[in-house]
Amino acid sequence: MPEEQELRAAPGGQRRIGDPLVRAVARAPVTVRTKLLIAFVGTSLLLVAVGLLGQRVLGLSNDRVGSFGALQRRAIAYGQLELAVRQVRELLSENAGPAYGYVWNDPGRQSSRKVDRLVVNAVVRVKSGTATDQLGFVPPQEDRYDLGRIHGTADRLETVMEEELIPFYRYDGKPTQEMLATRAHAEQLASDLKRFAAVLSNGLEDDVNDLIARNDSSFASSRALFIGVAAGAIVLALLLGFVLSWSLIGPIQQIDTRLAAIASGDFSGHVEVENRDELGPLSANVNRMNDELRRLYTELEAASRHKSEFLANMSHELRTPLNAIIGFSQVLRDEMVGSVNEKQAEYLEDIISSGNHLLSLINDVLDLSKVEAGQVELTMHPFSLREALERGVVMVRERATEDGVRVAFAADPEVDVVDGDERRIKQVIFNLLSNAVKFTPAGGEIDVSATRVNGEVRVSVADTGPGIAPEDRERIFEEFQQSETGVGLREGTGLGLALSKRFVELHGGRIWLESELGRGSTFTFALPAGSFTP
């Protein structure tokens, strides 16, 4: 399988055809449409997976935001509770001065009893601040113990203040020892309240810090997971597309390479495609077409060779009797064996004219057959191109003058001696001039020129004839093909331009046409730099 090895070794993507995964996909016994559908569904599933993961990540992020909201509510409630405890401490500290124990009758002064009443009110706010219905949320399990201690301590402090301290105030301003002891107990309870509130607040701060840490960790892990899954989905989608595309592109490239080789005339290879989809039968059909074309091409080559040999032999055999016919007709016309009347002389002229036309046709066919059979060998030697052009102009000028056509010739001074087959180049010149005279109407002009351009000799024959249609400009250089004007004139065989093109190309040159309908045509042939000597 040389072509498969060739494709594996080729530069670029073609060597991918030999990858095992690509070959496995190519061998799958399903249609191309099914493979494409599988690829589409697979890619869609990967996108759905990425979307679901993204939704989950967003859900977790939303849950973390909700947790922060709950912590915020706890922080507000616990802050208010801590503020109430601080107020209890501040109010108790107001009764620490020398005026403690007095019940003032002066309404302008704050009595110690009134301050302690404010303490009781603050303690009541502390107790209510620990109730669930006042908090507005259900405290977590770890906070319930601290809230319970705060509630119980506040309840004892309220009892001490209401039952053991406030009823024993005196007007003489002297606190009793029992009041002082009760006062010390109340301050101890207030200190406990502050300590318990601090524990609750510190616990909340730890929860906040822990939640922030967990949020950062969860965000990092979620981001890494999402990026990883998205990258994996992209890689899998690319891999799926790569494998599927090359399982299709590879065989198509092989088929295209084989078709290009067939178009260039190479029928020696085959396409080796392992696909079990539509490309497999397609490659088999290409191989069958290749074999059939090779068989037909071989037969056509043989037929063309036999045709060329037949035409060459027949043309050679026909020229001998035709030359005799023309020769004897000329003898009779010239009255070398007796006189002829006017009618007989007219018939003899027709015979000679038709014989010369037929002889020209046979010579063209013989030359074309030799070219096709590869039997034409150019006799290369230096000759004067200017002189060849002048002789060609002289040969057609008489007929052109009879038809009222002017023929002009101009050549650059540096165009003179060239290397080539003089007889073949003269034949090309005569063919171009004859066609120009034939198709140029009376009063028209034919300009013949020779120039040296970019290291090559160019000979141009321009006429003012009817011109050639664009669709005929390539066809007239083929055998037995004429333009619509040539067919209408019923002159020629359509071999002159074909032979001219072959002879010019045998010299390594080229011939082309420039024409515009109604404004004439210009035929130009060029010989390369290596074909002439300046």
CSV table of N, CA, C and O in Angstrom, one decimal, residues 202-291:
chain,number,residue,atom,x,y,z
A,202,ASN,N,-16.8,36.2,71.1
A,202,ASN,CA,-15.6,35.5,70.6
A,202,ASN,C,-15.9,34.3,69.8
A,202,ASN,O,-15.3,34.0,68.7
A,203,GLY,N,-16.9,33.5,70.3
A,203,GLY,CA,-17.4,32.4,69.5
A,203,GLY,C,-17.9,32.8,68.1
A,203,GLY,O,-17.7,32.1,67.1
A,204,LEU,N,-18.7,33.9,68.1
A,204,LEU,CA,-19.2,34.4,66.8
A,204,LEU,C,-18.1,34.8,65.9
A,204,LEU,O,-18.1,34.5,64.7
A,205,GLU,N,-17.1,35.4,66.5
A,205,GLU,CA,-15.9,35.9,65.7
A,205,GLU,C,-15.2,34.6,65.1
A,205,GLU,O,-14.8,34.6,63.9
A,206,ASP,N,-15.1,33.6,65.9
A,206,ASP,CA,-14.4,32.4,65.4
A,206,ASP,C,-15.2,31.7,64.3
A,206,ASP,O,-14.7,31.2,63.3
A,207,ASP,N,-16.6,31.8,64.5
A,207,ASP,CA,-17.4,31.2,63.4
A,207,ASP,C,-17.3,32.0,62.1
A,207,ASP,O,-17.3,31.4,61.0
A,208,VAL,N,-17.2,33.4,62.3
A,208,VAL,CA,-17.0,34.2,61.1
A,208,VAL,C,-15.7,33.9,60.4
A,208,VAL,O,-15.6,33.7,59.1
A,209,ASN,N,-14.6,33.8,61.2
A,209,ASN,CA,-13.3,33.5,60.6
A,209,ASN,C,-13.3,32.1,59.9
A,209,ASN,O,-12.7,31.9,58.9
A,210,ASP,N,-14.0,31.1,60.6
A,210,ASP,CA,-14.0,29.8,60.1
A,210,ASP,C,-14.8,29.8,58.8
A,210,ASP,O,-14.4,29.1,57.8
A,211,LEU,N,-15.9,30.5,58.8
A,211,LEU,CA,-16.7,30.5,57.5
A,211,LEU,C,-16.0,31.2,56.4
A,211,LEU,O,-16.0,30.7,55.2
A,212,ILE,N,-15.2,32.3,56.7
A,212,ILE,CA,-14.4,32.9,55.7
A,212,ILE,C,-13.4,32.0,55.1
A,212,ILE,O,-13.1,31.9,53.9
A,213,ALA,N,-12.7,31.2,56.0
A,213,ALA,CA,-11.7,30.3,55.6
A,213,ALA,C,-12.3,29.2,54.7
A,213,ALA,O,-11.8,28.8,53.7
A,214,ARG,N,-13.5,28.6,55.2
A,214,ARG,CA,-14.1,27.6,54.4
A,214,ARG,C,-14.6,28.1,53.1
A,214,ARG,O,-14.6,27.4,52.1
A,215,ASN,N,-15.1,29.4,53.1
A,215,ASN,CA,-15.5,30.0,51.8
A,215,ASN,C,-14.4,30.1,50.9
A,215,ASN,O,-14.5,29.8,49.7
A,216,ASP,N,-13.2,30.6,51.4
A,216,ASP,CA,-12.1,30.7,50.5
A,216,ASP,C,-11.6,29.4,49.9
A,216,ASP,O,-11.4,29.2,48.7
A,217,SER,N,-11.6,28.4,50.8
A,217,SER,CA,-11.2,27.0,50.4
A,217,SER,C,-12.2,26.5,49.4
A,217,SER,O,-11.8,25.9,48.4
A,218,SER,N,-13.5,26.6,49.7
A,218,SER,CA,-14.5,26.1,48.8
A,218,SER,C,-14.5,26.8,47.5
A,218,SER,O,-14.7,26.2,46.4
A,219,PHE,N,-14.3,28.1,47.5
A,219,PHE,CA,-14.2,28.9,46.2
A,219,PHE,C,-13.0,28.4,45.4
A,219,PHE,O,-13.2,28.2,44.2
A,220,ALA,N,-11.9,28.2,46.1
A,220,ALA,CA,-10.7,27.8,45.3
A,220,ALA,C,-10.9,26.4,44.7
A,220,ALA,O,-10.6,26.1,43.6
A,221,SER,N,-11.5,25.5,45.6
A,221,SER,CA,-11.7,24.1,45.1
A,221,SER,C,-12.7,24.1,44.0
A,221,SER,O,-12.6,23.4,43.0
A,222,SER,N,-13.8,24.9,44.1
A,222,SER,CA,-14.9,25.0,43.1
A,222,SER,C,-14.3,25.5,41.8
A,222,SER,O,-14.6,25.1,40.7
A,223,ARG,N,-13.5,26.6,41.9
A,223,ARG,CA,-12.9,27.2,40.7
A,223,ARG,C,-12.0,26.2,40.0
A,223,ARG,O,-12.0,26.0,38.8
A,224,ALA,N,-11.2,25.5,40.8
A,224,ALA,CA,-10.3,24.5,40.2
A,224,ALA,C,-11.0,23.4,39.6
A,224,ALA,O,-10.7,22.9,38.5
A,225,LEU,N,-12.1,23.0,40.3
A,225,LEU,CA,-12.9,21.9,39.7
A,225,LEU,C,-13.6,22.3,38.4
A,225,LEU,O,-13.6,21.6,37.4
A,226,PHE,N,-14.2,23.5,38.4
A,226,PHE,CA,-14.8,24.0,37.2
A,226,PHE,C,-13.9,24.2,36.1
A,226,PHE,O,-14.2,23.8,34.9
A,227,ILE,N,-12.7,24.8,36.4
A,227,ILE,CA,-11.7,25.0,35.3
A,227,ILE,C,-11.2,23.6,34.8
A,227,ILE,O,-11.1,23.4,33.6
A,228,GLY,N,-11.0,22.7,35.7
A,228,GLY,CA,-10.6,21.4,35.3
A,228,GLY,C,-11.6,20.7,34.4
A,228,GLY,O,-11.3,20.1,33.3
A,229,VAL,N,-12.9,20.7,34.8
A,229,VAL,CA,-13.9,20.1,34.0
A,229,VAL,C,-14.1,20.8,32.7
A,229,VAL,O,-14.2,20.1,31.6
A,230,ALA,N,-14.1,22.1,32.7
A,230,ALA,CA,-14.2,22.8,31.5
A,230,ALA,C,-13.1,22.5,30.5
A,230,ALA,O,-13.3,22.3,29.3
A,231,ALA,N,-11.9,22.5,31.1
A,231,ALA,CA,-10.7,22.2,30.2
A,231,ALA,C,-10.8,20.8,29.7
A,231,ALA,O,-10.5,20.5,28.5
A,232,GLY,N,-11.2,19.9,30.6
A,232,GLY,CA,-11.4,18.5,30.1
A,232,GLY,C,-12.4,18.4,29.0
A,232,GLY,O,-12.2,17.6,28.1
A,233,ALA,N,-13.5,19.1,29.2
A,233,ALA,CA,-14.6,19.1,28.2
A,233,ALA,C,-14.1,19.6,26.8
A,233,ALA,O,-14.4,19.1,25.8
A,234,ILE,N,-13.3,20.7,26.9
A,234,ILE,CA,-12.8,21.3,25.7
A,234,ILE,C,-11.8,20.3,25.0
A,234,ILE,O,-11.8,20.1,23.8
A,235,VAL,N,-10.9,19.7,25.8
A,235,VAL,CA,-10.0,18.7,25.3
A,235,VAL,C,-10.7,17.5,24.6
A,235,VAL,O,-10.4,17.1,23.5
A,236,LEU,N,-11.7,17.0,25.3
A,236,LEU,CA,-12.5,15.9,24.8
A,236,LEU,C,-13.2,16.3,23.5
A,236,LEU,O,-13.3,15.5,22.6
A,237,ALA,N,-13.8,17.5,23.5
A,237,ALA,CA,-14.5,18.0,22.3
A,237,ALA,C,-13.5,18.1,21.1
A,237,ALA,O,-13.8,17.7,20.0
A,238,LEU,N,-12.4,18.7,21.4
A,238,LEU,CA,-11.4,18.9,20.4
A,238,LEU,C,-10.9,17.5,19.9
A,238,LEU,O,-10.7,17.3,18.7
A,239,LEU,N,-10.6,16.6,20.8
A,239,LEU,CA,-10.2,15.3,20.4
A,239,LEU,C,-11.2,14.6,19.6
A,239,LEU,O,-10.9,13.9,18.6
A,240,LEU,N,-12.5,14.7,20.0
A,240,LEU,CA,-13.6,14.1,19.3
A,240,LEU,C,-13.7,14.7,17.9
A,240,LEU,O,-13.8,13.9,16.9
A,241,GLY,N,-13.6,16.0,17.8
A,241,GLY,CA,-13.7,16.6,16.5
A,241,GLY,C,-12.5,16.3,15.6
A,241,GLY,O,-12.6,16.0,14.4
A,242,PHE,N,-11.3,16.2,16.3
A,242,PHE,CA,-10.0,15.9,15.5
A,242,PHE,C,-10.1,14.5,15.0
A,242,PHE,O,-9.9,14.2,13.8
A,243,VAL,N,-10.5,13.5,15.8
A,243,VAL,CA,-10.5,12.1,15.4
A,243,VAL,C,-11.6,12.0,14.3
A,243,VAL,O,-11.3,11.3,13.2
A,244,LEU,N,-12.8,12.5,14.5
A,244,LEU,CA,-13.8,12.3,13.5
A,244,LEU,C,-13.5,13.0,12.2
A,244,LEU,O,-13.6,12.5,11.1
A,245,SER,N,-12.9,14.3,12.3
A,245,SER,CA,-12.6,15.0,11.0
A,245,SER,C,-11.5,14.3,10.2
A,245,SER,O,-11.6,14.2,9.0
A,246,TRP,N,-10.5,13.8,10.9
A,246,TRP,CA,-9.4,13.1,10.2
A,246,TRP,C,-9.8,11.8,9.7
A,246,TRP,O,-9.3,11.3,8.7
A,247,SER,N,-10.8,11.1,10.3
A,247,SER,CA,-11.3,9.9,9.8
A,247,SER,C,-12.1,10.1,8.5
A,247,SER,O,-12.2,9.2,7.7
A,248,LEU,N,-12.5,11.4,8.3
A,248,LEU,CA,-13.2,11.7,7.0
A,248,LEU,C,-12.2,12.4,6.0
A,248,LEU,O,-12.2,12.2,4.8
A,249,ILE,N,-11.4,13.4,6.6
A,249,ILE,CA,-10.5,14.2,5.7
A,249,ILE,C,-9.4,13.3,5.1
A,249,ILE,O,-9.1,13.5,4.0
A,250,GLY,N,-8.9,12.4,5.9
A,250,GLY,CA,-7.8,11.5,5.4
A,250,GLY,C,-8.2,10.8,4.2
A,250,GLY,O,-7.5,10.9,3.1
A,251,PRO,N,-9.3,10.0,4.2
A,251,PRO,CA,-9.7,9.3,3.0
A,251,PRO,C,-10.0,10.3,1.8
A,251,PRO,O,-9.7,10.0,0.7
A,252,ILE,N,-10.6,11.4,2.1
A,252,ILE,CA,-10.9,12.4,1.1
A,252,ILE,C,-9.6,12.9,0.4
A,252,ILE,O,-9.5,13.1,-0.8
A,253,GLN,N,-8.6,13.1,1.2
A,253,GLN,CA,-7.3,13.5,0.7
A,253,GLN,C,-6.7,12.4,-0.2
A,253,GLN,O,-6.1,12.7,-1.2
A,254,GLN,N,-6.8,11.2,0.3
A,254,GLN,CA,-6.3,10.1,-0.5
A,254,GLN,C,-7.0,10.0,-1.9
A,254,GLN,O,-6.4,9.9,-2.9
A,255,ILE,N,-8.4,10.1,-1.8
A,255,ILE,CA,-9.1,10.1,-3.1
A,255,ILE,C,-8.8,11.3,-3.9
A,255,ILE,O,-8.6,11.1,-5.2
A,256,ASP,N,-8.6,12.5,-3.3
A,256,ASP,CA,-8.3,13.6,-4.1
A,256,ASP,C,-6.9,13.5,-4.8
A,256,ASP,O,-6.7,13.8,-6.0
A,257,THR,N,-6.0,12.9,-4.1
A,257,THR,CA,-4.6,12.7,-4.6
A,257,THR,C,-4.7,11.7,-5.8
A,257,THR,O,-4.0,11.9,-6.8
A,258,ARG,N,-5.5,10.7,-5.6
A,258,ARG,CA,-5.6,9.7,-6.7
A,258,ARG,C,-6.3,10.3,-7.9
A,258,ARG,O,-5.9,10.1,-9.1
A,259,LEU,N,-7.3,11.1,-7.7
A,259,LEU,CA,-8.0,11.7,-8.8
A,259,LEU,C,-7.1,12.7,-9.5
A,259,LEU,O,-7.2,12.8,-10.8
A,260,ALA,N,-6.3,13.4,-8.8
A,260,ALA,CA,-5.3,14.4,-9.4
A,260,ALA,C,-4.3,13.6,-10.3
A,260,ALA,O,-4.0,14.0,-11.4
A,261,ALA,N,-3.9,12.4,-9.8
A,261,ALA,CA,-3.0,11.6,-10.5
A,261,ALA,C,-3.7,11.0,-11.8
A,261,ALA,O,-3.1,11.0,-12.9
A,262,ILE,N,-4.9,10.6,-11.7
A,262,ILE,CA,-5.7,10.2,-12.8
A,262,ILE,C,-5.8,11.3,-13.9
A,262,ILE,O,-5.6,11.1,-15.1
A,263,ALA,N,-6.1,12.5,-13.4
A,263,ALA,CA,-6.2,13.6,-14.3
A,263,ALA,C,-4.9,13.9,-15.1
A,263,ALA,O,-5.0,14.4,-16.2
A,264,SER,N,-3.8,13.6,-14.4
A,264,SER,CA,-2.5,13.8,-15.1
A,264,SER,C,-2.1,12.7,-15.9
A,264,SER,O,-1.0,12.7,-16.5
A,265,GLY,N,-2.9,11.6,-16.0
A,265,GLY,CA,-2.6,10.5,-16.8
A,265,GLY,C,-1.9,9.3,-16.1
A,265,GLY,O,-1.4,8.4,-16.7
A,266,ASP,N,-1.8,9.4,-14.8
A,266,ASP,CA,-1.2,8.3,-14.0
A,266,ASP,C,-2.2,7.4,-13.5
A,266,ASP,O,-3.0,7.7,-12.6
A,267,PHE,N,-2.3,6.1,-14.0
A,267,PHE,CA,-3.3,5.1,-13.6
A,267,PHE,C,-2.6,4.0,-12.9
A,267,PHE,O,-3.2,2.9,-12.8
A,268,SER,N,-1.5,4.2,-12.3
A,268,SER,CA,-0.7,3.1,-11.7
A,268,SER,C,-1.1,2.8,-10.3
A,268,SER,O,-0.8,1.7,-9.8
A,269,GLY,N,-1.7,3.7,-9.6
A,269,GLY,CA,-2.0,3.5,-8.2
A,269,GLY,C,-3.4,3.2,-7.9
A,269,GLY,O,-4.3,3.2,-8.7
A,270,HIS,N,-3.7,2.9,-6.6
A,270,HIS,CA,-5.0,2.6,-6.1
A,270,HIS,C,-5.2,3.4,-4.8
A,270,HIS,O,-4.2,3.8,-4.1
A,271,VAL,N,-6.4,3.6,-4.4
A,271,VAL,CA,-6.7,4.2,-3.1
A,271,VAL,C,-7.0,3.1,-2.1
A,271,VAL,O,-7.8,2.2,-2.3
A,272,GLU,N,-6.3,3.2,-1.0
A,272,GLU,CA,-6.5,2.2,0.1
A,272,GLU,C,-7.2,2.9,1.3
A,272,GLU,O,-6.5,3.6,2.1
A,273,VAL,N,-8.5,2.8,1.3
A,273,VAL,CA,-9.3,3.5,2.4
A,273,VAL,C,-10.0,2.4,3.2
A,273,VAL,O,-10.6,1.5,2.6
A,274,GLU,N,-9.8,2.4,4.5
A,274,GLU,CA,-10.4,1.4,5.4
A,274,GLU,C,-11.7,1.7,5.9
A,274,GLU,O,-12.3,1.0,6.7
A,275,ASN,N,-12.2,2.9,5.6
A,275,ASN,CA,-13.5,3.3,6.1
A,275,ASN,C,-14.6,2.3,5.7
A,275,ASN,O,-14.7,1.8,4.6
A,276,ARG,N,-15.6,2.2,6.7
A,276,ARG,CA,-16.7,1.3,6.4
A,276,ARG,C,-18.0,2.2,6.3
A,276,ARG,O,-19.1,1.7,6.4
A,277,ASP,N,-17.8,3.5,6.1
A,277,ASP,CA,-18.9,4.3,5.8
A,277,ASP,C,-19.0,4.6,4.3
A,277,ASP,O,-18.5,3.8,3.5
A,278,GLU,N,-19.6,5.7,3.9
A,278,GLU,CA,-19.8,6.0,2.5
A,278,GLU,C,-18.5,6.2,1.7
A,278,GLU,O,-18.4,6.0,0.5
A,279,LEU,N,-17.4,6.6,2.5
A,279,LEU,CA,-16.1,6.8,1.8
A,279,LEU,C,-15.5,5.5,1.3
A,279,LEU,O,-14.7,5.5,0.4
A,280,GLY,N,-15.8,4.4,2.0
A,280,GLY,CA,-15.3,3.1,1.6
A,280,GLY,C,-15.7,2.8,0.2
A,280,GLY,O,-14.9,2.5,-0.7
A,281,PRO,N,-17.1,2.7,-0.1
A,281,PRO,CA,-17.5,2.4,-1.4
A,281,PRO,C,-17.1,3.5,-2.4
A,281,PRO,O,-16.8,3.2,-3.6
A,282,LEU,N,-16.9,4.7,-2.0
A,282,LEU,CA,-16.5,5.8,-2.9
A,282,LEU,C,-15.0,5.5,-3.4
A,282,LEU,O,-14.7,5.6,-4.6
A,283,SER,N,-14.2,5.1,-2.5
A,283,SER,CA,-12.8,4.7,-2.8
A,283,SER,C,-12.8,3.5,-3.8
A,283,SER,O,-12.0,3.5,-4.7
A,284,ALA,N,-13.6,2.6,-3.5
A,284,ALA,CA,-13.7,1.4,-4.4
A,284,ALA,C,-14.1,1.8,-5.8
A,284,ALA,O,-13.6,1.3,-6.8
A,285,ASN,N,-15.1,2.7,-5.9
A,285,ASN,CA,-15.5,3.2,-7.2
A,285,ASN,C,-14.4,4.0,-7.9
A,285,ASN,O,-14.3,3.9,-9.1
A,286,VAL,N,-13.6,4.7,-7.1
A,286,VAL,CA,-12.5,5.4,-7.7
A,286,VAL,C,-11.5,4.4,-8.3
A,286,VAL,O,-10.9,4.6,-9.4
A,287,ASN,N,-11.2,3.4,-7.5
A,287,ASN,CA,-10.3,2.4,-8.0
A,287,ASN,C,-10.8,1.7,-9.3
A,287,ASN,O,-10.1,1.4,-10.2
A,288,ARG,N,-12.1,1.4,-9.3
A,288,ARG,CA,-12.7,0.8,-10.5
A,288,ARG,C,-12.6,1.8,-11.7
A,288,ARG,O,-12.3,1.4,-12.8
A,289,MET,N,-12.9,3.0,-11.4
A,289,MET,CA,-12.8,4.0,-12.5
A,289,MET,C,-11.3,4.1,-13.0
A,289,MET,O,-11.1,4.2,-14.2
A,290,ASN,N,-10.4,4.1,-12.0
A,290,ASN,CA,-9.0,4.1,-12.4
A,290,ASN,C,-8.6,3.0,-13.3
A,290,ASN,O,-7.9,3.2,-14.4
A,291,ASP,N,-9.0,1.8,-13.0
A,291,ASP,CA,-8.7,0.6,-13.8
A,291,ASP,C,-9.4,0.7,-15.1
A,291,ASP,O,-8.8,0.3,-16.2
